mmCIF file of C-alpha atoms and ligand atoms in Angstrom:
data_model
loop_
_atom_site.group_PDB
_atom_site.id
_atom_site.type_symbol
_atom_site.label_atom_id
_atom_site.label_comp_id
_atom_site.label_asym_id
_atom_site.label_seq_id
_atom_site.Cartn_x
_atom_site.Cartn_y
_atom_site.Cartn_z
ATOM 1 C CA MET A 1 18.008 25.745 -3.005
ATOM 2 C CA ILE A 2 16.605 22.457 -4.265
ATOM 3 C CA TYR A 3 12.968 22.924 -3.351
ATOM 4 C CA LEU A 4 11.160 19.629 -2.741
ATOM 5 C CA ASP A 5 8.352 21.004 -0.567
ATOM 6 C CA ASN A 6 5.743 21.765 -3.229
ATOM 7 C CA ALA A 7 3.023 19.956 -1.277
ATOM 8 C CA ALA A 8 3.290 22.695 1.365
ATOM 9 C CA THR A 9 3.262 25.470 -1.203
ATOM 10 C CA SER A 10 4.583 25.576 -4.749
ATOM 11 C CA PHE A 11 7.861 27.316 -5.488
ATOM 12 C CA PRO A 12 8.869 28.849 -7.776
ATOM 13 C CA LYS A 13 5.703 30.103 -9.427
ATOM 14 C CA PRO A 14 5.471 30.224 -13.238
ATOM 15 C CA GLU A 15 6.838 33.474 -14.673
ATOM 16 C CA PRO A 16 3.391 34.808 -15.793
ATOM 17 C CA VAL A 17 2.276 34.704 -12.131
ATOM 18 C CA TYR A 18 5.109 37.029 -11.051
ATOM 19 C CA GLN A 19 4.346 39.304 -13.998
ATOM 20 C CA ALA A 20 0.627 39.410 -13.188
ATOM 21 C CA LEU A 21 1.323 40.236 -9.526
ATOM 22 C CA ASP A 22 3.716 43.015 -10.455
ATOM 23 C CA THR A 23 1.453 44.573 -13.078
ATOM 24 C CA PHE A 24 -1.670 44.319 -10.958
ATOM 25 C CA ALA A 25 0.045 45.801 -7.900
ATOM 26 C CA ARG A 26 1.243 48.764 -9.960
ATOM 27 C CA THR A 27 -1.940 49.465 -11.931
ATOM 28 C CA THR A 28 -5.085 47.920 -10.484
ATOM 29 C CA LEU A 29 -4.708 47.381 -6.725
ATOM 30 C CA ALA A 30 -7.866 49.219 -5.689
ATOM 31 C CA ASN A 31 -10.530 47.859 -3.348
ATOM 32 C CA PRO A 32 -12.886 45.898 -5.616
ATOM 33 C CA GLY A 33 -16.337 47.422 -5.724
ATOM 34 C CA ARG A 34 -19.231 46.841 -8.023
ATOM 35 C CA ALA A 35 -20.404 50.421 -7.838
ATOM 36 C CA GLY A 36 -17.056 52.131 -7.552
ATOM 37 C CA HIS A 37 -14.630 54.081 -9.723
ATOM 38 C CA ARG A 38 -12.895 52.587 -12.765
ATOM 39 C CA MET A 39 -9.973 51.167 -10.846
ATOM 40 C CA ALA A 40 -12.320 49.518 -8.332
ATOM 41 C CA MET A 41 -14.344 48.123 -11.221
ATOM 42 C CA ALA A 42 -11.183 46.789 -12.865
ATOM 43 C CA ALA A 43 -10.235 45.045 -9.609
ATOM 44 C CA GLU A 44 -13.753 43.608 -9.378
ATOM 45 C CA LYS A 45 -13.468 42.436 -12.993
ATOM 46 C CA THR A 46 -10.312 40.506 -12.069
ATOM 47 C CA LEU A 47 -12.250 38.674 -9.336
ATOM 48 C CA ASP A 48 -14.876 37.880 -11.919
ATOM 49 C CA ASP A 49 -12.251 36.587 -14.346
ATOM 50 C CA VAL A 50 -10.845 34.240 -11.688
ATOM 51 C CA ARG A 51 -14.319 32.866 -10.935
ATOM 52 C CA HIS A 52 -14.883 32.260 -14.654
ATOM 53 C CA ALA A 53 -11.479 30.614 -15.062
ATOM 54 C CA LEU A 54 -12.091 28.298 -12.086
ATOM 55 C CA ASN A 55 -15.589 27.470 -13.249
ATOM 56 C CA GLN A 56 -14.319 26.548 -16.702
ATOM 57 C CA PHE A 57 -11.314 24.620 -15.391
ATOM 58 C CA PHE A 58 -13.339 22.464 -12.970
ATOM 59 C CA LYS A 59 -16.584 22.533 -15.014
ATOM 60 C CA GLY A 60 -18.657 24.038 -12.215
ATOM 61 C CA ALA A 61 -22.324 25.045 -12.321
ATOM 62 C CA ALA A 62 -21.712 28.833 -12.391
ATOM 63 C CA PRO A 63 -18.874 31.334 -11.817
ATOM 64 C CA GLU A 64 -20.585 32.909 -8.783
ATOM 65 C CA ARG A 65 -20.364 29.567 -6.959
ATOM 66 C CA TRP A 66 -16.596 30.054 -6.460
ATOM 67 C CA VAL A 67 -16.157 31.804 -3.141
ATOM 68 C CA PHE A 68 -12.733 33.235 -2.346
ATOM 69 C CA THR A 69 -11.050 32.243 0.885
ATOM 70 C CA LEU A 70 -7.732 32.841 2.615
ATOM 71 C CA ASN A 71 -6.464 29.307 2.037
ATOM 72 C CA CYS A 72 -7.801 25.757 2.015
ATOM 73 C CA SER A 73 -8.347 25.619 5.796
ATOM 74 C CA ASP A 74 -10.569 28.676 5.554
ATOM 75 C CA ALA A 75 -12.591 27.050 2.752
ATOM 76 C CA LEU A 76 -12.984 23.802 4.703
ATOM 77 C CA ASN A 77 -14.067 25.619 7.872
ATOM 78 C CA MET A 78 -16.595 27.624 5.870
ATOM 79 C CA ALA A 79 -17.988 24.423 4.400
ATOM 80 C CA ILE A 80 -18.032 22.276 7.548
ATOM 81 C CA LYS A 81 -19.303 24.906 9.971
ATOM 82 C CA GLY A 82 -21.688 26.218 7.354
ATOM 83 C CA VAL A 83 -23.652 23.026 6.835
ATOM 84 C CA ILE A 84 -23.451 21.083 10.121
ATOM 85 C CA ASN A 85 -26.463 20.960 12.432
ATOM 86 C CA ASP A 86 -26.959 19.504 15.898
ATOM 87 C CA GLY A 87 -27.265 15.720 15.827
ATOM 88 C CA ASP A 88 -25.660 15.211 12.399
ATOM 89 C CA HIS A 89 -23.438 12.247 11.590
ATOM 90 C CA VAL A 90 -20.325 12.938 9.524
ATOM 91 C CA VAL A 91 -18.049 10.522 7.687
ATOM 92 C CA THR A 92 -14.374 11.286 7.172
ATOM 93 C CA THR A 93 -11.112 9.335 6.749
ATOM 94 C CA ASP A 94 -7.784 8.857 8.496
ATOM 95 C CA LEU A 95 -6.032 10.524 5.542
ATOM 96 C CA GLU A 96 -7.244 14.003 6.422
ATOM 97 C CA HIS A 97 -5.241 17.109 7.019
ATOM 98 C CA ASN A 98 -5.987 18.831 10.342
ATOM 99 C CA SER A 99 -7.992 21.417 8.439
ATOM 100 C CA ILE A 100 -10.732 18.769 8.165
ATOM 101 C CA SER A 101 -9.884 16.659 11.216
ATOM 102 C CA ARG A 102 -9.741 19.468 13.770
ATOM 103 C CA PRO A 103 -13.050 21.208 13.011
ATOM 104 C CA LEU A 104 -14.803 17.831 12.908
ATOM 105 C CA ARG A 105 -13.156 16.572 16.101
ATOM 106 C CA ALA A 106 -14.048 19.831 17.879
ATOM 107 C CA LEU A 107 -17.692 19.455 16.804
ATOM 108 C CA GLU A 108 -17.617 15.839 17.974
ATOM 109 C CA LYS A 109 -16.115 16.780 21.343
ATOM 110 C CA ALA A 110 -18.739 19.495 21.776
ATOM 111 C CA GLY A 111 -21.435 16.847 21.293
ATOM 112 C CA THR A 112 -22.745 18.524 18.123
ATOM 113 C CA ILE A 113 -21.993 15.655 15.735
ATOM 114 C CA THR A 114 -21.119 11.979 15.726
ATOM 115 C CA LEU A 115 -18.152 11.097 13.564
ATOM 116 C CA THR A 116 -16.953 8.015 11.710
ATOM 117 C CA ARG A 117 -13.333 8.033 10.597
ATOM 118 C CA ILE A 118 -12.737 5.418 7.876
ATOM 119 C CA LYS A 119 -9.384 3.674 7.995
ATOM 120 C CA SER A 120 -7.355 3.628 4.784
ATOM 121 C CA HIS A 121 -5.420 0.609 3.496
ATOM 122 C CA GLU A 122 -1.974 1.315 2.027
ATOM 123 C CA GLY A 123 -3.072 4.896 1.487
ATOM 124 C CA TYR A 124 -6.488 4.308 -0.067
ATOM 125 C CA VAL A 125 -10.113 4.263 1.045
ATOM 126 C CA THR A 126 -12.721 2.568 -1.113
ATOM 127 C CA ALA A 127 -16.280 3.391 -2.127
ATOM 128 C CA ALA A 128 -17.367 0.300 -0.178
ATOM 129 C CA ASP A 129 -15.713 1.706 2.991
ATOM 130 C CA VAL A 130 -17.681 4.934 2.573
ATOM 131 C CA LYS A 131 -20.942 3.130 1.864
ATOM 132 C CA ALA A 132 -20.545 1.017 4.999
ATOM 133 C CA ALA A 133 -19.981 4.118 7.140
ATOM 134 C CA LEU A 134 -23.147 5.959 6.031
ATOM 135 C CA THR A 135 -26.130 6.054 8.401
ATOM 136 C CA PRO A 136 -29.576 7.653 8.028
ATOM 137 C CA LYS A 137 -28.168 10.580 10.060
ATOM 138 C CA THR A 138 -25.165 11.191 7.810
ATOM 139 C CA THR A 139 -25.382 14.704 6.382
ATOM 140 C CA LEU A 140 -21.800 15.198 5.309
ATOM 141 C CA VAL A 141 -18.930 13.144 3.896
ATOM 142 C CA ALA A 142 -15.732 15.190 4.124
ATOM 143 C CA MET A 143 -12.565 13.767 2.639
ATOM 144 C CA THR A 144 -9.379 14.528 0.819
ATOM 145 C CA HIS A 145 -8.853 13.745 -2.854
ATOM 146 C CA ALA A 146 -5.112 13.137 -2.471
ATOM 147 C CA SER A 147 -3.258 12.426 0.748
ATOM 148 C CA ASN A 148 -0.737 15.152 1.532
ATOM 149 C CA VAL A 149 1.405 12.573 3.354
ATOM 150 C CA LEU A 150 1.349 9.642 0.920
ATOM 151 C CA GLY A 151 0.334 11.290 -2.349
ATOM 152 C CA THR A 152 -2.308 8.627 -2.999
ATOM 153 C CA VAL A 153 -5.360 9.743 -5.017
ATOM 154 C CA GLN A 154 -8.719 8.586 -3.683
ATOM 155 C CA PRO A 155 -11.473 7.195 -5.944
ATOM 156 C CA ILE A 156 -13.859 10.147 -5.574
ATOM 157 C CA GLU A 157 -15.610 9.342 -8.869
ATOM 158 C CA ALA A 158 -16.765 6.036 -7.361
ATOM 159 C CA ILE A 159 -17.562 7.534 -3.957
ATOM 160 C CA ALA A 160 -19.561 10.557 -5.168
ATOM 161 C CA PRO A 161 -22.663 8.689 -6.466
ATOM 162 C CA ILE A 162 -22.907 6.716 -3.229
ATOM 163 C CA VAL A 163 -22.879 9.901 -1.171
ATOM 164 C CA ARG A 164 -25.351 11.581 -3.515
ATOM 165 C CA GLU A 165 -27.764 8.661 -3.277
ATOM 166 C CA SER A 166 -27.644 8.838 0.531
ATOM 167 C CA GLY A 167 -28.718 12.494 0.504
ATOM 168 C CA ALA A 168 -25.588 13.690 2.330
ATOM 169 C CA LEU A 169 -23.393 16.494 1.031
ATOM 170 C CA PHE A 170 -20.001 15.554 -0.397
ATOM 171 C CA LEU A 171 -17.128 17.888 0.547
ATOM 172 C CA VAL A 172 -13.806 17.165 -1.146
ATOM 173 C CA ASP A 173 -10.498 18.704 -0.131
ATOM 174 C CA VAL A 174 -8.538 18.979 -3.361
ATOM 175 C CA ALA A 175 -5.550 20.797 -1.846
ATOM 176 C CA GLN A 176 -3.096 18.272 -3.274
ATOM 177 C CA SER A 177 -4.891 17.440 -6.515
ATOM 178 C CA ALA A 178 -6.251 20.725 -7.925
ATOM 179 C CA GLY A 179 -4.094 21.443 -10.959
ATOM 180 C CA VAL A 180 -2.559 17.963 -11.273
ATOM 181 C CA VAL A 181 -5.570 15.620 -11.353
ATOM 182 C CA PRO A 182 -8.519 16.394 -13.647
ATOM 183 C CA ILE A 183 -11.633 17.217 -11.605
ATOM 184 C CA ASP A 184 -14.927 17.438 -13.469
ATOM 185 C CA LEU A 185 -17.810 18.794 -11.413
ATOM 186 C CA LYS A 186 -20.290 18.053 -14.202
ATOM 187 C CA ALA A 187 -19.355 14.369 -14.210
ATOM 188 C CA THR A 188 -18.722 13.910 -10.474
ATOM 189 C CA ALA A 189 -21.389 14.613 -7.848
ATOM 190 C CA ILE A 190 -19.313 16.844 -5.583
ATOM 191 C CA ASP A 191 -21.251 19.425 -3.575
ATOM 192 C CA MET A 192 -18.359 21.407 -2.146
ATOM 193 C CA LEU A 193 -14.781 21.609 -3.378
ATOM 194 C CA ALA A 194 -12.124 23.264 -1.209
ATOM 195 C CA PHE A 195 -8.627 24.209 -2.317
ATOM 196 C CA PRO A 196 -5.793 26.642 -1.755
ATOM 197 C CA GLY A 197 -4.609 28.787 -4.645
ATOM 198 C CA HIS A 198 -0.987 28.507 -3.542
ATOM 199 C CA LYS A 199 -0.181 24.876 -4.359
ATOM 200 C CA ALA A 200 -0.549 23.352 -7.846
ATOM 201 C CA LEU A 201 -2.608 26.265 -9.176
ATOM 202 C CA TYR A 202 0.438 28.490 -8.601
ATOM 203 C CA GLY A 203 -1.178 31.521 -7.001
ATOM 204 C CA PRO A 204 0.529 33.167 -4.031
ATOM 205 C CA THR A 205 -0.191 32.307 -0.393
ATOM 206 C CA GLY A 206 -3.334 33.934 0.983
ATOM 207 C CA THR A 207 -5.524 32.607 -1.834
ATOM 208 C CA GLY A 208 -8.064 29.786 -1.913
ATOM 209 C CA SER A 209 -11.619 28.987 -2.833
ATOM 210 C CA LEU A 210 -14.689 27.021 -1.854
ATOM 211 C CA TYR A 211 -17.011 25.871 -4.622
ATOM 212 C CA VAL A 212 -20.577 25.627 -3.369
ATOM 213 C CA GLY A 213 -22.735 23.505 -5.644
ATOM 214 C CA PRO A 214 -26.514 23.859 -6.149
ATOM 215 C CA ARG A 215 -27.337 21.326 -3.406
ATOM 216 C CA THR A 216 -25.821 23.626 -0.773
ATOM 217 C CA ASP A 217 -28.377 26.353 -1.555
ATOM 218 C CA GLY A 218 -30.402 26.976 1.574
ATOM 219 C CA ARG A 219 -28.216 24.529 3.502
ATOM 220 C CA ILE A 220 -25.037 26.562 4.003
ATOM 221 C CA ARG A 221 -24.875 29.427 6.479
ATOM 222 C CA ALA A 222 -22.690 32.506 6.111
ATOM 223 C CA TRP A 223 -20.088 32.649 8.833
ATOM 224 C CA ARG A 224 -17.980 35.602 7.738
ATOM 225 C CA GLU A 225 -20.238 38.589 7.372
ATOM 226 C CA GLY A 226 -19.238 42.090 6.332
ATOM 227 C CA GLY A 227 -18.829 44.497 3.456
ATOM 228 C CA THR A 228 -19.343 43.156 -0.051
ATOM 229 C CA GLY A 229 -18.619 46.165 -2.224
ATOM 230 C CA GLY A 230 -22.327 46.586 -3.022
ATOM 231 C CA ASP A 231 -25.853 46.095 -1.554
ATOM 232 C CA SER A 232 -24.790 48.256 1.385
ATOM 233 C CA SER A 233 -28.360 49.033 2.451
ATOM 234 C CA SER A 234 -29.026 45.392 3.263
ATOM 235 C CA GLU A 235 -28.965 44.916 7.053
ATOM 236 C CA THR A 236 -27.666 41.386 6.754
ATOM 237 C CA GLN A 237 -25.358 39.573 4.382
ATOM 238 C CA PRO A 238 -26.759 39.704 0.806
ATOM 239 C CA SER A 239 -28.253 36.330 -0.003
ATOM 240 C CA ILE A 240 -26.751 36.079 -3.492
ATOM 241 C CA LEU A 241 -23.553 34.194 -4.192
ATOM 242 C CA PRO A 242 -20.659 34.765 -3.978
ATOM 243 C CA TYR A 243 -21.308 37.720 -1.646
ATOM 244 C CA PHE A 244 -23.368 35.598 0.766
ATOM 245 C CA LEU A 245 -20.139 33.854 1.747
ATOM 246 C CA GLU A 246 -17.648 36.681 1.206
ATOM 247 C CA GLY A 247 -17.271 39.563 3.645
ATOM 248 C CA GLY A 248 -14.420 42.060 3.716
ATOM 249 C CA THR A 249 -11.735 43.117 1.267
ATOM 250 C CA PRO A 250 -10.532 40.055 -0.640
ATOM 251 C CA ASN A 251 -6.911 39.310 -1.525
ATOM 252 C CA VAL A 252 -7.440 40.751 -4.973
ATOM 253 C CA LEU A 253 -3.708 41.023 -5.670
ATOM 254 C CA GLY A 254 -3.174 37.365 -4.817
ATOM 255 C CA LEU A 255 -6.177 36.406 -6.924
ATOM 256 C CA ALA A 256 -4.736 38.270 -9.920
ATOM 257 C CA GLY A 257 -1.714 35.993 -9.492
ATOM 258 C CA LEU A 258 -3.957 32.954 -9.137
ATOM 259 C CA LEU A 259 -5.672 33.827 -12.423
ATOM 260 C CA ALA A 260 -2.319 33.689 -14.204
ATOM 261 C CA GLY A 261 -1.561 30.411 -12.411
ATOM 262 C CA VAL A 262 -4.847 28.756 -13.423
ATOM 263 C CA ARG A 263 -4.356 29.839 -17.042
ATOM 264 C CA TRP A 264 -0.802 28.454 -16.998
ATOM 265 C CA VAL A 265 -2.071 25.096 -15.668
ATOM 266 C CA ALA A 266 -4.983 24.998 -18.129
ATOM 267 C CA GLU A 267 -2.603 25.486 -21.061
ATOM 268 C CA ARG A 268 -0.472 22.503 -20.036
ATOM 269 C CA GLY A 269 -3.217 20.289 -18.598
ATOM 270 C CA PRO A 270 -3.225 18.509 -15.225
ATOM 271 C CA ASP A 271 -2.259 15.124 -16.708
ATOM 272 C CA ALA A 272 1.023 16.365 -18.160
ATOM 273 C CA LEU A 273 1.900 18.267 -14.994
ATOM 274 C CA ARG A 274 1.181 15.265 -12.767
ATOM 275 C CA LYS A 275 3.148 12.933 -15.049
ATOM 276 C CA HIS A 276 6.269 15.063 -14.754
ATOM 277 C CA GLU A 277 6.044 15.066 -10.946
ATOM 278 C CA VAL A 278 5.319 11.345 -10.630
ATOM 279 C CA ASP A 279 8.022 10.312 -13.145
ATOM 280 C CA LEU A 280 10.551 12.065 -10.925
ATOM 281 C CA LEU A 281 9.239 10.265 -7.829
ATOM 282 C CA GLN A 282 9.547 6.943 -9.643
ATOM 283 C CA ARG A 283 13.320 7.386 -9.382
ATOM 284 C CA VAL A 284 13.055 7.689 -5.597
ATOM 285 C CA VAL A 285 10.808 4.624 -5.448
ATOM 286 C CA ASP A 286 13.313 2.613 -7.536
ATOM 287 C CA TRP A 287 16.164 3.776 -5.304
ATOM 288 C CA ALA A 288 14.264 2.812 -2.118
ATOM 289 C CA GLU A 289 13.549 -0.624 -3.572
ATOM 290 C CA THR A 290 17.252 -1.341 -3.968
ATOM 291 C CA SER A 291 18.026 -0.175 -0.433
ATOM 292 C CA ASP A 292 17.709 -2.255 2.733
ATOM 293 C CA ALA A 293 17.264 0.817 4.915
ATOM 294 C CA TRP A 294 14.626 2.887 3.120
ATOM 295 C CA ARG A 295 10.958 2.183 2.503
ATOM 296 C CA ILE A 296 8.269 4.303 0.954
ATOM 297 C CA ALA A 297 4.928 4.758 2.719
ATOM 298 C CA GLY A 298 1.696 3.727 1.018
ATOM 299 C CA ARG A 299 1.110 1.669 -2.113
ATOM 300 C CA TRP A 300 2.970 2.995 -5.145
ATOM 301 C CA GLU A 301 0.684 3.164 -8.139
ATOM 302 C CA PRO A 302 1.921 5.896 -10.478
ATOM 303 C CA SER A 303 -1.474 6.284 -12.162
ATOM 304 C CA THR A 304 -3.140 7.213 -8.846
ATOM 305 C CA HIS A 305 -0.403 9.305 -7.304
ATOM 306 C CA VAL A 306 0.434 12.989 -7.104
ATOM 307 C CA GLY A 307 3.928 14.380 -6.665
ATOM 308 C CA ALA A 308 4.218 13.832 -2.904
ATOM 309 C CA LEU A 309 5.965 10.823 -1.392
ATOM 310 C CA SER A 310 6.782 9.852 2.185
ATOM 311 C CA LEU A 311 9.807 7.817 3.208
ATOM 312 C CA PHE A 312 10.010 5.876 6.449
ATOM 313 C CA VAL A 313 13.258 6.976 8.024
ATOM 314 C CA PRO A 314 15.706 4.256 9.181
ATOM 315 C CA GLU A 315 15.450 3.640 12.932
ATOM 316 C CA SER A 316 18.728 5.222 13.981
ATOM 317 C CA LEU A 317 17.646 8.584 12.516
ATOM 318 C CA THR A 318 14.717 10.967 12.872
ATOM 319 C CA PRO A 319 12.937 12.723 10.001
ATOM 320 C CA GLN A 320 13.596 16.038 11.744
ATOM 321 C CA ASP A 321 17.391 15.507 11.928
ATOM 322 C CA LEU A 322 17.528 14.345 8.339
ATOM 323 C CA ALA A 323 15.520 17.307 7.051
ATOM 324 C CA SER A 324 17.682 19.686 8.983
ATOM 325 C CA ILE A 325 20.917 18.212 7.562
ATOM 326 C CA LEU A 326 19.433 18.254 4.063
ATOM 327 C CA ASP A 327 18.549 21.906 4.536
ATOM 328 C CA VAL A 328 21.713 23.217 6.166
ATOM 329 C CA THR A 329 24.382 21.066 4.522
ATOM 330 C CA PHE A 330 22.872 20.218 1.147
ATOM 331 C CA ASP A 331 20.547 23.162 0.539
ATOM 332 C CA ILE A 332 17.596 20.829 -0.031
ATOM 333 C CA ALA A 333 14.120 21.676 1.315
ATOM 334 C CA VAL A 334 11.882 18.753 2.313
ATOM 335 C CA ARG A 335 9.245 18.358 5.035
ATOM 336 C CA PRO A 336 9.680 16.037 8.035
ATOM 337 C CA GLY A 337 7.126 15.044 10.664
ATOM 338 C CA LEU A 338 3.375 14.558 10.688
ATOM 339 C CA HIS A 339 2.497 17.047 7.920
ATOM 340 C CA CYS A 340 -0.592 18.215 9.875
ATOM 341 C CA ALA A 341 -2.161 14.779 9.283
ATOM 342 C CA PRO A 342 -1.624 12.756 12.494
ATOM 343 C CA TYR A 343 -4.229 10.015 11.936
ATOM 344 C CA ILE A 344 -2.578 8.553 8.849
ATOM 345 C CA HIS A 345 0.755 8.401 10.646
ATOM 346 C CA ARG A 346 -0.939 6.336 13.379
ATOM 347 C CA THR A 347 -2.334 4.015 10.711
ATOM 348 C CA ILE A 348 0.991 3.474 8.948
ATOM 349 C CA GLY A 349 2.988 3.277 12.195
ATOM 350 C CA SER A 350 5.053 6.460 11.864
ATOM 351 C CA PHE A 351 3.473 8.405 14.765
ATOM 352 C CA PRO A 352 4.808 10.550 16.496
ATOM 353 C CA ASP A 353 8.027 11.238 14.574
ATOM 354 C CA GLY A 354 6.395 10.973 11.181
ATOM 355 C CA THR A 355 8.088 10.544 7.818
ATOM 356 C CA LEU A 356 10.349 12.447 5.476
ATOM 357 C CA ARG A 357 8.215 13.869 2.679
ATOM 358 C CA LEU A 358 9.500 15.144 -0.621
ATOM 359 C CA SER A 359 7.184 16.767 -3.119
ATOM 360 C CA THR A 360 8.048 17.642 -6.685
ATOM 361 C CA GLY A 361 6.726 20.434 -8.859
ATOM 362 C CA PRO A 362 6.721 21.434 -12.533
ATOM 363 C CA PHE A 363 10.187 22.961 -12.268
ATOM 364 C CA THR A 364 11.828 20.061 -10.413
ATOM 365 C CA THR A 365 14.542 18.430 -12.521
ATOM 366 C CA GLU A 366 16.106 14.971 -12.789
ATOM 367 C CA GLU A 367 19.404 16.440 -11.564
ATOM 368 C CA GLU A 368 17.743 17.719 -8.408
ATOM 369 C CA ILE A 369 16.361 14.268 -7.619
ATOM 370 C CA THR A 370 19.827 12.802 -8.224
ATOM 371 C CA ARG A 371 21.285 15.337 -5.778
ATOM 372 C CA PHE A 372 18.577 14.462 -3.217
ATOM 373 C CA LEU A 373 19.307 10.738 -3.458
ATOM 374 C CA GLU A 374 23.064 11.315 -3.299
ATOM 375 C CA ALA A 375 22.588 13.464 -0.206
ATOM 376 C CA LEU A 376 20.468 10.818 1.533
ATOM 377 C CA THR A 377 23.061 8.177 0.699
ATOM 378 C CA GLU A 378 25.885 10.361 2.000
ATOM 379 C CA ILE A 379 24.122 11.333 5.244
ATOM 380 C CA THR A 380 23.192 7.796 6.075
ATOM 381 C CA ALA A 381 26.496 6.179 4.949
ATOM 382 C CA GLY A 382 28.114 6.410 8.346
ATOM 383 C CA VAL A 383 24.967 5.530 10.288
ATOM 384 C CA LEU A 384 23.450 2.535 8.551
HETATM 385 C C1 PLP B 1 -4.736 17.912 1.936
HETATM 386 C C2 PLP B 1 -4.620 19.289 2.514
HETATM 387 N N1 PLP B 1 -5.715 19.902 2.971
HETATM 388 C C3 PLP B 1 -5.677 21.126 3.482
HETATM 389 C C4 PLP B 1 -4.494 21.827 3.575
HETATM 390 C C5 PLP B 1 -4.497 23.180 4.189
HETATM 391 O O1 PLP B 1 -4.153 24.141 3.238
HETATM 392 P P1 PLP B 1 -3.909 25.648 3.660
HETATM 393 O O2 PLP B 1 -2.587 25.684 4.342
HETATM 394 O O3 PLP B 1 -3.934 26.396 2.375
HETATM 395 O O4 PLP B 1 -4.983 26.048 4.581
HETATM 396 C C6 PLP B 1 -3.318 21.238 3.119
HETATM 397 C C7 PLP B 1 -2.037 21.931 3.239
HETATM 398 O O5 PLP B 1 -0.971 21.384 3.132
HETATM 399 C C8 PLP B 1 -3.380 19.933 2.573
HETATM 400 O O6 PLP B 1 -2.292 19.313 2.117
#
C-alpha cells in the first residue's frame, strides 16, 4: 500500500521502534513500580528515560513535567479541564481539531466559559488576531501549532509572549508538528504542550504526553486519579509530578517504542524530516497549479508547512468517492472528509464534504507521489 495518511498516524515506524517494542515486550513488560522488583524497576526506568528524552528534545523545565497520556485528545482534555474555572474566557481558533474544539464548546454550552474562536486567513492566524481576542477574563489560549487539514504552521513564537504578558496560560496542540518543527520550550513561553506519540515521533498508538510548565503549578487539577506505583498510603493523588496527573498502569510497552522513535527523530533533526515531507508535497502543488480542476487549500509556503496538504475536489466528485477508489483500485491510502476539524472547512468553504488530504512521512518516496498523481489523473480523466 502507498500510505499517504501519516497525519492520522505514521506508518511504517522506523525499524528501531519495532525492535524496541519486541525486545521490551519479551524482557521488561512488568507493571512499572518505584518500589517493586527488578523488572518493575526496569519498566519504571524506561518511563523515566522517555521523560528525559522528551525534556531534552523540547528543552522543557524538568523531566517530571512530561505526563503520559493515551493520545493527544487525552492530553488536551487533561489540560483544558484541569485549568478551567467558572467564568473564564478562552481564546481558540477555527483551525482546531475536535480534541480542542469539543471540550471547549461543551464548556461554553454548559455556561462555564465564554469562548472566542479566531478566524484564520488562508490557513494562518496572527499574533495580532490573538492579541485582539484577549480580555481581562481570558485564562487560557488553546491552539494548534500546525493545522491537520491544511498543514500550515502557526506563528506560536510571536503569539506566546502576548499570551504570557496577559497572564493567561498558553496551551499548544503540537500533534502535527512534534518531530517535524523545532519546538523550544526555553525560548517560547508555552505553558502546556500536548501531543500524541504515534504521529511524527513514531511511537505506537496509545501513547501521548502533556507537558505541564511551572506556571501550571497550583493551577491544574488532577482528573484521573488512581494507583501510581508508589506513595500508596496517601489518601489522595500524590501532589508531586508526574504522579499528580498519572493514575493507573501506563502504556509502558508503547512508551518503550516512543523512546526509540524520539531518539530516531533527534538523530535526524526535525528540519530535515520536515523538508523531505514538504519537498514531496511541492510536486503535488506544482501539479495542481497546472490543472484547471484541482486546487490546494490554504496558502502554500513551504517554509511554514508540514507534510499534510488538502485538495479541493472537483465539483462532480466527492472526497469520499475519490479516497475509496484510490484505496480499492490503486492501493493508495489518503484521508477524505472533515478530518475532525469542521470549523476550518466552514472557513475555506469545503463543509460538509471536506477535502482530500494526503500526508507524507519520512519513508514516502518520489515514486509514490508520482503514482498518486497518475491515479488522480486517471480517475478524473473520464469525469472532468
Ligand atoms: C491537530 C491535532 N490535534 C489533536 C489530534 C488528536 O490526536 P489523537 O488521535 O492522538 O488523540 C489530532 C489527530 O489527528 C490532530 O491532528
